[in-house]
PDB file of C-alpha atoms in Angstrom:
ATOM      1  CA  MET I 196       9.885 -37.886  -8.672  1.00 49.00           C
ATOM      2  CA  LYS I 197      12.515 -35.720 -10.401  1.00 48.00           C
ATOM      3  CA  LYS I 198       9.802 -33.188 -11.201  1.00 47.00           C
ATOM      4  CA  ASN I 199       8.818 -32.967  -7.522  1.00 42.00           C
ATOM      5  CA  ILE I 200      12.432 -32.497  -6.429  1.00 42.00           C
ATOM      6  CA  PHE I 201      12.876 -29.779  -9.053  1.00 39.00           C
ATOM      7  CA  MET I 202       9.688 -27.994  -7.911  1.00 39.00           C
ATOM      8  CA  VAL I 203      10.728 -28.117  -4.249  1.00 36.00           C
ATOM      9  CA  SER I 204      14.229 -26.861  -5.123  1.00 43.00           C
ATOM     10  CA  CYS I 205      12.804 -23.945  -7.121  1.00 42.00           C
ATOM     11  CA  PHE I 206      10.451 -23.042  -4.286  1.00 39.00           C
ATOM     12  CA  LEU I 207      13.275 -23.082  -1.747  1.00 36.00           C
ATOM     13  CA  LEU I 208      15.523 -20.934  -3.932  1.00 39.00           C
ATOM     14  CA  LEU I 209      12.772 -18.406  -4.554  1.00 40.00           C
ATOM     15  CA  SER I 210      11.900 -18.165  -0.885  1.00 38.00           C
ATOM     16  CA  VAL I 211      15.514 -17.759   0.274  1.00 36.00           C
ATOM     17  CA  PHE I 212      16.689 -15.063  -2.147  1.00 38.00           C
ATOM     18  CA  PRO I 213      15.004 -11.643  -2.255  1.00 40.00           C
ATOM     19  CA  PRO I 214      13.671 -10.357  -5.583  1.00 42.00           C
ATOM     20  CA  ALA I 215      16.181  -8.584  -7.793  1.00 40.00           C
ATOM     21  CA  GLY I 216      16.118  -4.857  -7.289  1.00 40.00           C
ATOM     22  CA  ALA I 217      14.906  -4.976  -3.682  1.00 39.00           C
ATOM     23  CA  LYS I 218      16.415  -1.913  -2.047  1.00 47.00           C
ATOM     24  CA  SER I 219      14.748  -1.549   1.323  1.00 47.00           C
ATOM     25  CA  ALA I 220      16.152  -3.147   4.433  1.00 57.00           C
ATOM     26  CA  PRO I 221      14.428  -6.349   5.555  1.00 62.00           C
ATOM     27  CA  GLY I 222      11.153  -5.541   7.291  1.00 79.00           C
ATOM     28  CA  ASN I 223      11.028  -2.016   5.828  1.00 91.00           C
ATOM     29  CA  SER I 224       8.112  -1.114   3.589  1.00 95.00           C
ATOM     30  CA  ILE I 225       5.311   1.280   2.776  1.00 97.00           C
ATOM     31  CA  VAL I 226       1.638   0.325   2.791  1.00 97.00           C
ATOM     32  CA  VAL I 227      -0.843   2.565   1.009  1.00 98.00           C
ATOM     33  CA  TYR I 228      -4.265   1.800   2.473  1.00 98.00           C
ATOM     34  CA  TYR I 229      -7.681   2.773   1.193  1.00 98.00           C
ATOM     35  CA  PHE I 230     -10.163   2.439   4.057  1.00 97.00           C
ATOM     36  CA  HIS I 231     -13.838   2.159   3.180  1.00 97.00           C
ATOM     37  CA  THR I 232     -17.167   0.899   4.451  1.00 95.00           C
ATOM     38  CA  THR I 233     -19.422  -1.682   2.842  1.00 95.00           C
ATOM     39  CA  LEU I 234     -21.704   0.904   1.238  1.00 94.00           C
ATOM     40  CA  ARG I 235     -19.848   3.295  -1.044  1.00 94.00           C
ATOM     41  CA  CYS I 236     -20.791   6.061  -3.442  1.00 94.00           C
ATOM     42  CA  PRO I 237     -19.293   6.509  -6.940  1.00 96.00           C
ATOM     43  CA  THR I 238     -16.765   9.017  -5.567  1.00 96.00           C
ATOM     44  CA  CYS I 239     -15.564   6.493  -2.987  1.00 95.00           C
ATOM     45  CA  TYR I 240     -14.997   3.908  -5.715  1.00 97.00           C
ATOM     46  CA  LYS I 241     -13.139   6.547  -7.721  1.00 98.00           C
ATOM     47  CA  ILE I 242     -10.834   7.291  -4.768  1.00 98.00           C
ATOM     48  CA  GLU I 243      -9.944   3.611  -4.504  1.00 98.00           C
ATOM     49  CA  GLN I 244      -9.402   3.342  -8.257  1.00 98.00           C
ATOM     50  CA  TYR I 245      -7.256   6.479  -8.511  1.00 98.00           C
ATOM     51  CA  THR I 246      -5.168   5.521  -5.481  1.00 98.00           C
ATOM     52  CA  GLN I 247      -4.447   2.028  -6.761  1.00 98.00           C
ATOM     53  CA  GLU I 248      -3.722   3.291 -10.279  1.00 98.00           C
ATOM     54  CA  ALA I 249      -1.343   5.990  -9.013  1.00 98.00           C
ATOM     55  CA  VAL I 250       0.578   3.568  -6.803  1.00 98.00           C
ATOM     56  CA  GLU I 251       0.878   1.051  -9.649  1.00 98.00           C
ATOM     57  CA  LYS I 252       1.815   3.723 -12.213  1.00 98.00           C
ATOM     58  CA  TYR I 253       4.557   5.435 -10.217  1.00 98.00           C
ATOM     59  CA  PHE I 254       5.861   2.631  -8.006  1.00 97.00           C
ATOM     60  CA  ASP I 255       5.713  -0.509 -10.143  1.00 96.00           C
ATOM     61  CA  LYS I 256       9.346  -1.423  -9.435  1.00 96.00           C
ATOM     62  CA  GLU I 257       8.849  -0.996  -5.674  1.00 96.00           C
ATOM     63  CA  ILE I 258       5.666  -3.090  -5.754  1.00 96.00           C
ATOM     64  CA  LYS I 259       7.520  -5.905  -7.516  1.00 96.00           C
ATOM     65  CA  ALA I 260      10.345  -5.644  -4.965  1.00 94.00           C
ATOM     66  CA  GLY I 261       7.871  -5.797  -2.075  1.00 94.00           C
ATOM     67  CA  THR I 262       8.779  -2.328  -0.803  1.00 95.00           C
ATOM     68  CA  ILE I 263       5.333  -0.813  -1.467  1.00 97.00           C
ATOM     69  CA  SER I 264       1.902  -2.404  -1.352  1.00 97.00           C
ATOM     70  CA  PHE I 265      -1.667  -1.185  -1.824  1.00 98.00           C
ATOM     71  CA  LYS I 266      -4.479  -2.545   0.323  1.00 98.00           C
ATOM     72  CA  ALA I 267      -8.184  -1.741   0.200  1.00 97.00           C
ATOM     73  CA  VAL I 268      -9.697  -2.457   3.621  1.00 97.00           C
ATOM     74  CA  ASN I 269     -13.364  -2.589   4.606  1.00 96.00           C
ATOM     75  CA  VAL I 270     -13.410  -1.226   8.162  1.00 96.00           C
ATOM     76  CA  GLN I 271     -16.882  -2.613   8.775  1.00 95.00           C
ATOM     77  CA  GLN I 272     -15.526  -6.146   8.764  1.00 96.00           C
ATOM     78  CA  GLU I 273     -14.920  -7.195  12.351  1.00 96.00           C
ATOM     79  CA  LYS I 274     -11.253  -8.091  11.787  1.00 97.00           C
ATOM     80  CA  ASN I 275     -10.573  -4.579  10.411  1.00 96.00           C
ATOM     81  CA  GLN I 276     -12.457  -2.417  12.912  1.00 95.00           C
ATOM     82  CA  HIS I 277      -9.279  -1.652  14.872  1.00 95.00           C
ATOM     83  CA  TYR I 278      -8.078   0.561  11.997  1.00 96.00           C
ATOM     84  CA  VAL I 279     -10.754   3.146  12.841  1.00 95.00           C
ATOM     85  CA  LYS I 280      -9.129   3.707  16.236  1.00 95.00           C
ATOM     86  CA  ASP I 281      -5.545   3.114  15.068  1.00 95.00           C
ATOM     87  CA  TYR I 282      -5.745   5.850  12.419  1.00 95.00           C
ATOM     88  CA  GLN I 283      -8.527   7.997  13.920  1.00 93.00           C
ATOM     89  CA  LEU I 284     -10.677   7.431  10.832  1.00 93.00           C
ATOM     90  CA  PHE I 285     -13.954   9.298  10.475  1.00 90.00           C
ATOM     91  CA  ALA I 286     -14.614   8.847   6.745  1.00 89.00           C
ATOM     92  CA  LYS I 287     -13.265   6.900   3.806  1.00 95.00           C
ATOM     93  CA  ALA I 288      -9.530   7.534   3.796  1.00 97.00           C
ATOM     94  CA  VAL I 289      -6.174   6.925   2.154  1.00 98.00           C
ATOM     95  CA  VAL I 290      -3.440   6.344   4.729  1.00 98.00           C
ATOM     96  CA  ILE I 291       0.255   5.794   4.046  1.00 98.00           C
ATOM     97  CA  SER I 292       2.039   3.684   6.654  1.00 97.00           C
ATOM     98  CA  MET I 293       5.806   3.357   7.088  1.00 96.00           C
ATOM     99  CA  ILE I 294       7.027   0.017   8.407  1.00 94.00           C
ATOM    100  CA  LYS I 295      10.580  -0.278   9.738  1.00 93.00           C
ATOM    101  CA  GLU I 296      11.996  -3.515  11.089  1.00 90.00           C
ATOM    102  CA  GLY I 297       8.510  -4.973  10.911  1.00 89.00           C
ATOM    103  CA  LYS I 298       6.832  -2.259  13.023  1.00 93.00           C
ATOM    104  CA  GLU I 299       4.795   0.750  11.967  1.00 94.00           C
ATOM    105  CA  ILE I 300       6.695   3.879  12.927  1.00 95.00           C
ATOM    106  CA  LYS I 301       4.495   6.565  11.381  1.00 95.00           C
ATOM    107  CA  PHE I 302       1.495   7.142   9.164  1.00 97.00           C
ATOM    108  CA  ASN I 303      -0.176   9.947   7.250  1.00 96.00           C
ATOM    109  CA  ASN I 304      -3.896  10.302   6.546  1.00 97.00           C
ATOM    110  CA  LEU I 305      -4.063  11.961   3.121  1.00 97.00           C
ATOM    111  CA  THR I 306      -7.001  14.273   3.751  1.00 95.00           C
ATOM    112  CA  LYS I 307      -6.660  16.181   0.464  1.00 97.00           C
ATOM    113  CA  ILE I 308      -8.012  13.201  -1.508  1.00 97.00           C
ATOM    114  CA  TRP I 309     -11.473  14.768  -1.240  1.00 96.00           C
ATOM    115  CA  GLU I 310     -10.146  18.054  -2.634  1.00 96.00           C
ATOM    116  CA  TYR I 311      -8.389  16.394  -5.594  1.00 98.00           C
ATOM    117  CA  VAL I 312     -10.795  13.574  -6.500  1.00 97.00           C
ATOM    118  CA  ARG I 313     -12.339  15.640  -9.307  1.00 97.00           C
ATOM    119  CA  ASP I 314      -8.930  16.193 -10.921  1.00 98.00           C
ATOM    120  CA  LYS I 315      -7.283  12.861 -11.727  1.00 98.00           C
ATOM    121  CA  GLU I 316      -3.836  14.301 -12.454  1.00 98.00           C
ATOM    122  CA  LYS I 317      -3.718  16.314  -9.200  1.00 98.00           C
ATOM    123  CA  PHE I 318      -4.925  13.248  -7.303  1.00 98.00           C
ATOM    124  CA  TYR I 319      -2.211  11.074  -8.885  1.00 98.00           C
ATOM    125  CA  GLU I 320       0.452  13.688  -8.140  1.00 98.00           C
ATOM    126  CA  TYR I 321      -0.685  13.931  -4.507  1.00 98.00           C
ATOM    127  CA  ILE I 322      -0.474  10.154  -4.030  1.00 98.00           C
ATOM    128  CA  LYS I 323       2.893  10.039  -5.823  1.00 98.00           C
ATOM    129  CA  THR I 324       4.435  12.884  -3.802  1.00 97.00           C
ATOM    130  CA  GLU I 325       3.256  11.689  -0.395  1.00 97.00           C
ATOM    131  CA  THR I 326       4.221   8.067  -1.085  1.00 97.00           C
ATOM    132  CA  ALA I 327       7.677   9.117  -2.333  1.00 96.00           C
ATOM    133  CA  LYS I 328       8.291  11.034   0.918  1.00 95.00           C
ATOM    134  CA  TYR I 329       7.678   7.870   2.914  1.00 94.00           C
ATOM    135  CA  LEU I 330       9.625   5.699   0.480  1.00 92.00           C
ATOM    136  CA  ALA I 331      12.733   7.823   1.044  1.00 91.00           C
ATOM    137  CA  GLY I 332      12.537   6.897   4.727  1.00 86.00           C
ATOM    138  CA  VAL I 333      12.687   3.135   4.190  1.00 82.00           C
ATOM    139  CA  LYS I 334      15.575   2.893   1.740  1.00 73.00           C
TER     140      LYS I 334
END
């Protein structure tokens, strides 16, 4: 019984207090999306890998604070088909979305991913720079 009370107390405390180091206002965040279809080529997998690695490498603290997240989304799944229209997608894409007060206020389709995919360091730098621009707007 004491163990259950302790577990419930811990859960309540963790859900009430934000993580240490959280700097964005409540409801403010950045989502870095990788949009893909079910069938993908090796380059498409590389784009997903590089994007996720870059976000995790340069924004680890913000990920832990809940300010930035990475999401890979299959737009061929029925529940995700709205993204094609929402972001005017015509190919696999990386899109950065800024959320303020719980609502998306702007987004950027990073079209240069195809230009930089053969140079990992340029690709990482592109993701880092564009994500940092949006991050500055939510702090």
